mmCIF file of C-alpha atoms in Angstrom:
data_model
loop_
_atom_site.group_PDB
_atom_site.id
_atom_site.type_symbol
_atom_site.label_atom_id
_atom_site.label_comp_id
_atom_site.label_asym_id
_atom_site.label_seq_id
_atom_site.Cartn_x
_atom_site.Cartn_y
_atom_site.Cartn_z
ATOM 1 C CA UNK A 20 -166.201 -206.138 -69.768
ATOM 2 C CA UNK A 21 -167.594 -205.917 -65.844
ATOM 3 C CA UNK A 22 -167.234 -209.120 -64.243
ATOM 4 C CA UNK A 23 -169.502 -209.542 -61.533
ATOM 5 C CA UNK A 24 -168.902 -211.666 -58.187
ATOM 6 C CA UNK A 25 -171.371 -214.296 -56.567
ATOM 7 C CA UNK A 26 -172.165 -214.124 -52.953
ATOM 8 C CA UNK A 27 -169.238 -216.360 -52.299
ATOM 9 C CA UNK A 28 -166.814 -214.302 -53.823
ATOM 10 C CA UNK A 29 -168.118 -211.030 -52.366
ATOM 11 C CA UNK A 30 -167.115 -212.343 -48.928
ATOM 12 C CA UNK A 31 -163.987 -213.388 -50.316
ATOM 13 C CA UNK A 32 -163.342 -210.145 -51.258
ATOM 14 C CA UNK A 33 -164.230 -209.043 -48.476
ATOM 15 C CA UNK A 34 -162.075 -210.661 -46.472
ATOM 16 C CA UNK A 35 -159.085 -209.892 -48.849
ATOM 17 C CA UNK A 36 -160.395 -206.056 -48.463
ATOM 18 C CA UNK A 37 -160.346 -206.283 -44.200
ATOM 19 C CA UNK A 38 -156.730 -207.591 -44.887
ATOM 20 C CA UNK A 39 -155.748 -204.823 -46.151
ATOM 21 C CA UNK A 40 -158.364 -202.625 -43.639
ATOM 22 C CA UNK A 41 -156.171 -203.893 -40.131
ATOM 23 C CA UNK A 42 -152.769 -203.046 -42.321
ATOM 24 C CA UNK A 43 -153.504 -199.822 -43.003
ATOM 25 C CA UNK A 44 -154.198 -200.037 -38.809
ATOM 26 C CA UNK A 45 -151.273 -201.367 -38.453
ATOM 27 C CA UNK A 46 -149.091 -198.764 -40.055
ATOM 28 C CA UNK A 47 -151.406 -195.927 -37.947
ATOM 29 C CA UNK A 48 -149.198 -197.363 -34.532
ATOM 30 C CA UNK A 49 -146.125 -196.536 -35.865
ATOM 31 C CA UNK A 50 -146.506 -193.396 -38.678
ATOM 32 C CA UNK A 51 -144.746 -190.645 -36.543
ATOM 33 C CA UNK A 52 -142.309 -187.957 -36.812
ATOM 34 C CA UNK A 53 -138.663 -189.196 -37.798
ATOM 35 C CA UNK A 54 -140.062 -192.471 -39.259
ATOM 36 C CA UNK A 55 -139.303 -194.034 -42.774
ATOM 37 C CA UNK A 56 -142.205 -194.882 -45.609
ATOM 38 C CA UNK A 57 -138.841 -197.647 -46.549
ATOM 39 C CA UNK A 58 -139.868 -198.771 -42.767
ATOM 40 C CA UNK A 59 -142.883 -198.467 -43.227
ATOM 41 C CA UNK A 60 -143.104 -201.007 -46.190
ATOM 42 C CA UNK A 61 -141.349 -203.329 -44.405
ATOM 43 C CA UNK A 62 -143.312 -203.489 -41.388
ATOM 44 C CA UNK A 63 -146.471 -203.698 -44.005
ATOM 45 C CA UNK A 64 -144.771 -206.742 -46.643
ATOM 46 C CA UNK A 65 -144.219 -208.973 -42.310
ATOM 47 C CA UNK A 66 -147.540 -208.694 -41.924
ATOM 48 C CA UNK A 67 -149.279 -209.096 -45.041
ATOM 49 C CA UNK A 68 -146.976 -212.243 -44.854
ATOM 50 C CA UNK A 69 -147.745 -212.709 -41.263
ATOM 51 C CA UNK A 70 -151.672 -213.216 -42.194
ATOM 52 C CA UNK A 71 -150.721 -216.021 -44.987
ATOM 53 C CA UNK A 72 -151.500 -213.804 -48.241
ATOM 54 C CA UNK A 73 -149.470 -211.475 -50.816
ATOM 55 C CA UNK A 74 -148.279 -208.482 -50.951
ATOM 56 C CA UNK A 75 -151.169 -207.050 -53.806
ATOM 57 C CA UNK A 76 -148.607 -204.239 -55.097
ATOM 58 C CA UNK A 77 -144.929 -205.893 -54.868
ATOM 59 C CA UNK A 78 -144.277 -206.932 -58.687
ATOM 60 C CA UNK A 79 -147.278 -205.802 -60.436
ATOM 61 C CA UNK A 80 -146.501 -203.341 -63.255
ATOM 62 C CA UNK A 81 -142.752 -204.028 -61.647
ATOM 63 C CA UNK A 82 -143.830 -201.778 -58.956
ATOM 64 C CA UNK A 83 -140.472 -202.657 -56.441
ATOM 65 C CA UNK A 84 -142.718 -201.901 -52.978
ATOM 66 C CA UNK A 85 -145.472 -203.402 -50.838
ATOM 67 C CA UNK A 86 -146.875 -200.031 -49.445
ATOM 68 C CA UNK A 87 -147.103 -196.644 -52.049
ATOM 69 C CA UNK A 88 -146.582 -193.757 -49.565
ATOM 70 C CA UNK A 89 -146.868 -190.342 -51.081
ATOM 71 C CA UNK A 90 -146.468 -187.253 -48.568
ATOM 72 C CA UNK A 91 -147.557 -184.240 -49.486
ATOM 73 C CA UNK A 92 -147.792 -183.318 -53.135
ATOM 74 C CA UNK A 93 -147.081 -186.354 -53.766
ATOM 75 C CA UNK A 94 -150.356 -187.408 -55.819
ATOM 76 C CA UNK A 95 -150.047 -191.687 -55.776
ATOM 77 C CA UNK A 96 -147.472 -194.413 -56.824
ATOM 78 C CA UNK A 97 -144.674 -192.654 -53.948
ATOM 79 C CA UNK A 98 -142.293 -195.266 -53.981
ATOM 80 C CA UNK A 99 -141.187 -195.559 -50.342
ATOM 81 C CA UNK A 100 -137.786 -193.475 -49.238
ATOM 82 C CA UNK A 101 -135.468 -192.937 -46.370
ATOM 83 C CA UNK A 102 -136.128 -189.341 -45.462
ATOM 84 C CA UNK A 103 -137.968 -189.238 -42.849
ATOM 85 C CA UNK A 104 -141.526 -188.437 -42.424
ATOM 86 C CA UNK A 105 -141.985 -184.758 -40.739
ATOM 87 C CA UNK A 106 -144.074 -182.458 -38.531
ATOM 88 C CA UNK A 107 -146.664 -181.445 -40.534
ATOM 89 C CA UNK A 108 -146.609 -184.093 -43.297
ATOM 90 C CA UNK A 109 -149.641 -185.723 -45.036
ATOM 91 C CA UNK A 110 -149.143 -188.969 -46.067
ATOM 92 C CA UNK A 111 -151.197 -190.532 -48.018
ATOM 93 C CA UNK A 112 -150.642 -195.244 -47.995
ATOM 94 C CA UNK A 113 -152.472 -197.254 -50.230
ATOM 95 C CA UNK A 114 -152.117 -200.706 -49.749
ATOM 96 C CA UNK A 115 -152.786 -203.934 -51.822
ATOM 97 C CA UNK A 116 -153.661 -207.518 -50.500
ATOM 98 C CA UNK A 117 -154.148 -210.865 -52.813
ATOM 99 C CA UNK A 118 -155.670 -212.990 -50.405
ATOM 100 C CA UNK A 119 -157.938 -216.207 -51.561
ATOM 101 C CA UNK A 120 -156.907 -215.670 -55.603
ATOM 102 C CA UNK A 121 -158.855 -211.988 -54.717
ATOM 103 C CA UNK A 122 -157.296 -208.612 -54.794
ATOM 104 C CA UNK A 123 -158.197 -206.069 -52.361
ATOM 105 C CA UNK A 124 -156.955 -202.230 -52.739
ATOM 106 C CA UNK A 125 -158.335 -199.342 -50.556
ATOM 107 C CA UNK A 126 -155.501 -195.975 -49.172
ATOM 108 C CA UNK A 127 -156.112 -193.855 -46.155
ATOM 109 C CA UNK A 128 -154.112 -190.196 -46.048
ATOM 110 C CA UNK A 129 -152.766 -189.779 -42.247
ATOM 111 C CA UNK A 130 -152.103 -186.663 -40.913
ATOM 112 C CA UNK A 131 -148.496 -185.972 -39.745
ATOM 113 C CA UNK A 132 -148.674 -183.721 -35.793
ATOM 114 C CA UNK A 133 -149.157 -179.924 -36.696
ATOM 115 C CA UNK A 134 -150.715 -179.622 -39.654
ATOM 116 C CA UNK A 135 -152.219 -177.031 -41.188
ATOM 117 C CA UNK A 136 -155.741 -175.970 -40.756
ATOM 118 C CA UNK A 137 -155.960 -175.853 -44.707
ATOM 119 C CA UNK A 138 -154.925 -178.546 -45.367
ATOM 120 C CA UNK A 139 -156.622 -180.557 -43.113
ATOM 121 C CA UNK A 140 -159.849 -179.089 -44.447
ATOM 122 C CA UNK A 141 -158.334 -181.085 -48.247
ATOM 123 C CA UNK A 142 -158.050 -184.435 -46.595
ATOM 124 C CA UNK A 143 -161.784 -183.902 -45.016
ATOM 125 C CA UNK A 144 -163.048 -182.276 -48.267
ATOM 126 C CA UNK A 145 -161.698 -186.111 -49.997
ATOM 127 C CA UNK A 146 -162.876 -188.082 -47.284
ATOM 128 C CA UNK A 147 -166.334 -186.544 -47.334
ATOM 129 C CA UNK A 148 -166.105 -186.986 -51.441
ATOM 130 C CA UNK A 149 -165.161 -191.008 -51.492
ATOM 131 C CA UNK A 150 -169.329 -190.782 -49.035
ATOM 132 C CA UNK A 151 -170.656 -188.839 -51.660
ATOM 133 C CA UNK A 152 -169.395 -190.605 -54.622
ATOM 134 C CA UNK A 153 -170.028 -193.890 -53.078
ATOM 135 C CA UNK A 154 -173.577 -193.504 -52.184
ATOM 136 C CA UNK A 155 -174.220 -192.862 -56.481
ATOM 137 C CA UNK A 156 -172.429 -196.495 -56.732
ATOM 138 C CA UNK A 157 -176.102 -198.368 -56.712
ATOM 139 C CA UNK A 158 -178.897 -199.304 -58.907
ATOM 140 C CA UNK A 159 -179.750 -197.593 -62.411
ATOM 141 C CA UNK A 160 -176.697 -195.501 -61.974
ATOM 142 C CA UNK A 161 -173.834 -195.495 -64.634
ATOM 143 C CA UNK A 162 -170.743 -195.179 -63.595
ATOM 144 C CA UNK A 163 -170.063 -190.808 -64.391
ATOM 145 C CA UNK A 164 -172.911 -190.454 -61.334
ATOM 146 C CA UNK A 165 -169.757 -191.194 -59.134
ATOM 147 C CA UNK A 166 -167.962 -189.229 -60.080
ATOM 148 C CA UNK A 167 -169.923 -186.310 -61.079
ATOM 149 C CA UNK A 168 -170.477 -187.089 -57.180
ATOM 150 C CA UNK A 169 -166.578 -186.527 -56.095
ATOM 151 C CA UNK A 170 -166.430 -183.163 -58.656
ATOM 152 C CA UNK A 171 -168.733 -181.316 -57.915
ATOM 153 C CA UNK A 172 -168.385 -181.778 -54.606
ATOM 154 C CA UNK A 173 -164.294 -181.335 -54.550
ATOM 155 C CA UNK A 174 -164.620 -178.324 -56.650
ATOM 156 C CA UNK A 175 -166.830 -177.177 -54.644
ATOM 157 C CA UNK A 176 -164.027 -175.633 -52.392
ATOM 158 C CA UNK A 177 -161.769 -174.419 -55.011
ATOM 159 C CA UNK A 178 -159.428 -178.171 -55.394
ATOM 160 C CA UNK A 179 -158.122 -179.966 -58.433
ATOM 161 C CA UNK A 180 -159.747 -183.210 -59.379
ATOM 162 C CA UNK A 181 -156.825 -185.115 -61.153
ATOM 163 C CA UNK A 182 -158.156 -186.441 -64.463
ATOM 164 C CA UNK A 183 -154.828 -189.433 -65.522
ATOM 165 C CA UNK A 184 -155.734 -191.314 -62.118
ATOM 166 C CA UNK A 185 -158.869 -192.754 -61.650
ATOM 167 C CA UNK A 186 -160.445 -195.773 -59.409
ATOM 168 C CA UNK A 187 -160.885 -199.225 -61.101
ATOM 169 C CA UNK A 188 -163.022 -202.754 -61.047
ATOM 170 C CA UNK A 189 -161.625 -204.947 -58.392
ATOM 171 C CA UNK A 190 -161.157 -208.718 -57.794
ATOM 172 C CA UNK A 191 -159.141 -211.805 -59.655
ATOM 173 C CA UNK A 192 -156.964 -209.211 -61.171
ATOM 174 C CA UNK A 193 -156.017 -205.414 -59.302
ATOM 175 C CA UNK A 194 -157.412 -203.781 -62.131
ATOM 176 C CA UNK A 195 -161.028 -204.810 -63.679
ATOM 177 C CA UNK A 196 -163.536 -202.562 -66.190
ATOM 178 C CA UNK A 197 -164.871 -200.208 -65.726
ATOM 179 C CA UNK A 198 -162.937 -197.761 -64.552
ATOM 180 C CA UNK A 199 -163.747 -195.295 -61.658
ATOM 181 C CA UNK A 200 -163.276 -191.270 -62.874
ATOM 182 C CA UNK A 201 -163.706 -188.481 -60.311
ATOM 183 C CA UNK A 202 -164.844 -186.433 -62.736
ATOM 184 C CA UNK A 203 -167.930 -186.823 -65.553
ATOM 185 C CA UNK A 204 -171.591 -186.154 -66.373
ATOM 186 C CA UNK A 205 -174.257 -187.367 -64.986
ATOM 187 C CA UNK A 206 -175.946 -190.764 -66.766
ATOM 188 C CA UNK A 207 -172.578 -190.902 -68.263
ATOM 189 C CA UNK A 208 -170.793 -194.018 -68.324
ATOM 190 C CA UNK A 209 -171.319 -198.034 -67.613
ATOM 191 C CA UNK A 210 -174.048 -199.180 -65.462
ATOM 192 C CA UNK A 211 -173.445 -201.149 -62.418
ATOM 193 C CA UNK A 212 -174.347 -204.130 -62.120
ATOM 194 C CA UNK A 213 -175.473 -206.034 -59.658
ATOM 195 C CA UNK A 214 -172.486 -208.392 -57.987
ATOM 196 C CA UNK A 215 -170.500 -206.328 -58.894
ATOM 197 C CA UNK A 216 -166.722 -204.627 -57.093
ATOM 198 C CA UNK A 217 -164.870 -201.366 -57.017
ATOM 199 C CA UNK A 218 -162.271 -199.661 -56.225
ATOM 200 C CA UNK A 219 -163.261 -196.130 -55.136
ATOM 201 C CA UNK A 220 -161.315 -193.637 -54.622
ATOM 202 C CA UNK A 221 -160.718 -189.376 -54.730
ATOM 203 C CA UNK A 222 -157.206 -187.645 -55.477
ATOM 204 C CA UNK A 223 -158.498 -184.419 -54.609
ATOM 205 C CA UNK A 224 -154.947 -181.301 -55.150
ATOM 206 C CA UNK A 225 -155.242 -178.286 -52.899
ATOM 207 C CA UNK A 226 -154.536 -176.369 -56.128
ATOM 208 C CA UNK A 227 -154.363 -177.179 -59.524
ATOM 209 C CA UNK A 228 -156.078 -180.128 -61.530
ATOM 210 C CA UNK A 229 -152.428 -180.875 -63.236
ATOM 211 C CA UNK A 230 -149.620 -183.099 -62.384
ATOM 212 C CA UNK A 231 -146.334 -185.012 -63.709
ATOM 213 C CA UNK A 232 -144.576 -187.720 -62.577
ATOM 214 C CA UNK A 233 -140.472 -188.016 -61.447
ATOM 215 C CA UNK A 234 -137.770 -189.612 -62.856
ATOM 216 C CA UNK A 235 -138.098 -192.881 -60.554
ATOM 217 C CA UNK A 236 -141.080 -193.576 -62.876
ATOM 218 C CA UNK A 237 -143.427 -193.893 -60.155
ATOM 219 C CA UNK A 238 -144.154 -190.427 -57.600
ATOM 220 C CA UNK A 239 -147.133 -188.887 -59.443
ATOM 221 C CA UNK A 240 -146.883 -185.267 -57.517
ATOM 222 C CA UNK A 241 -148.852 -181.552 -58.255
ATOM 223 C CA UNK A 242 -147.426 -180.244 -60.719
ATOM 224 C CA UNK A 243 -147.317 -176.592 -58.256
ATOM 225 C CA UNK A 244 -146.754 -178.754 -55.532
ATOM 226 C CA UNK A 245 -149.322 -177.983 -52.732
ATOM 227 C CA UNK A 246 -150.331 -181.144 -51.389
ATOM 228 C CA UNK A 247 -152.729 -183.777 -52.272
ATOM 229 C CA UNK A 248 -155.515 -186.287 -50.885
ATOM 230 C CA UNK A 249 -156.300 -189.559 -51.285
ATOM 231 C CA UNK A 250 -158.934 -191.822 -49.800
ATOM 232 C CA UNK A 251 -160.296 -195.215 -50.944
ATOM 233 C CA UNK A 252 -162.618 -197.866 -50.050
ATOM 234 C CA UNK A 253 -163.462 -201.587 -51.967
ATOM 235 C CA UNK A 254 -167.677 -201.431 -52.487
ATOM 236 C CA UNK A 255 -169.667 -203.946 -53.540
ATOM 237 C CA UNK A 256 -173.234 -203.781 -54.697
ATOM 238 C CA UNK A 257 -175.278 -205.573 -52.826
ATOM 239 C CA UNK A 258 -179.246 -205.801 -53.194
ATOM 240 C CA UNK A 259 -178.659 -202.806 -55.663
ATOM 241 C CA UNK A 260 -176.787 -200.493 -52.535
ATOM 242 C CA UNK A 261 -173.608 -200.464 -52.056
ATOM 243 C CA UNK A 262 -171.582 -202.486 -49.358
ATOM 244 C CA UNK A 263 -168.607 -200.960 -48.579
ATOM 245 C CA UNK A 264 -165.749 -204.271 -48.075
ATOM 246 C CA UNK A 265 -163.335 -202.292 -46.172
ATOM 247 C CA UNK A 266 -163.396 -200.192 -43.500
ATOM 248 C CA UNK A 267 -161.468 -197.196 -42.158
ATOM 249 C CA UNK A 268 -162.388 -198.181 -38.027
ATOM 250 C CA UNK A 269 -158.868 -200.302 -37.487
ATOM 251 C CA UNK A 270 -156.747 -197.221 -38.019
ATOM 252 C CA UNK A 271 -159.828 -195.005 -36.409
ATOM 253 C CA UNK A 272 -159.370 -197.382 -33.545
ATOM 254 C CA UNK A 273 -155.845 -197.209 -33.234
ATOM 255 C CA UNK A 274 -155.738 -193.675 -34.005
ATOM 256 C CA UNK A 275 -158.499 -193.085 -30.936
ATOM 257 C CA UNK A 276 -161.234 -191.363 -33.251
ATOM 258 C CA UNK A 277 -164.950 -191.849 -33.297
ATOM 259 C CA UNK A 278 -166.784 -191.835 -36.730
ATOM 260 C CA UNK A 279 -170.076 -193.747 -38.132
ATOM 261 C CA UNK A 280 -169.744 -192.576 -41.662
ATOM 262 C CA UNK A 281 -169.075 -196.403 -42.918
ATOM 263 C CA UNK A 282 -172.835 -197.630 -41.375
ATOM 264 C CA UNK A 283 -175.007 -196.872 -43.841
ATOM 265 C CA UNK A 284 -172.997 -198.907 -46.335
ATOM 266 C CA UNK A 285 -173.008 -201.928 -44.148
ATOM 267 C CA UNK A 286 -176.138 -204.318 -43.926
ATOM 268 C CA UNK A 287 -174.759 -205.256 -40.747
ATOM 269 C CA UNK A 288 -172.929 -204.385 -38.267
ATOM 270 C CA UNK A 289 -168.915 -204.587 -38.576
ATOM 271 C CA UNK A 290 -167.156 -207.368 -37.328
ATOM 272 C CA UNK A 291 -163.498 -206.222 -36.122
#
């Protein structure tokens, strides 16, 4: 059952989402060649607790870490390790917090040093598909309208759309209804409801859509060992339109990136 949120609850969720955004912005200043994902995980946990919140992932379903850090062919759910990040890597950092009794949860894939052009293109297209999907999250549309838009766009580049892993509703629980697949047929799935909040998160592979789980029981990789990209935003349905609760602006400020990609999804300007 979809659980609509009141305007007051959406504002509390915005605070939760923005703390994830700030955490990812902090990570953007620290993630570089030679740093371990385990060190980033420790920094993130301290940062979240310093902001009077709890790591949303740690302990959830037995997750041992604050961040999920997926490198290169790792799709999602990569556990932090002592392996130093290398020049040319791409690292998806997925983070969640529990604050004000509500969860925030989103992700960004970072480029480390000199990344291959074809991998940079994968990241660009995956992030573009996120906003293409968000545009379909509106009154009158259904769940698979979002997935269909993401699928059509990314498959037009020859990429593989992961089937087993999907976005989700978000609220007092990390995972609420509905599931939000990144594929589908137009006009199918649950009808969107005013006040609902979802995590839209395309997980797109350079090659095959097929995946497998490593022996740690968490880390999911592409079956052909080609790179994967993952970008995620938290979005509320407000006045029939998608409104971003999260932002990549903290990341962009840290990395010196100029972008207005989020502007159309805000009823009023973002105040950092």
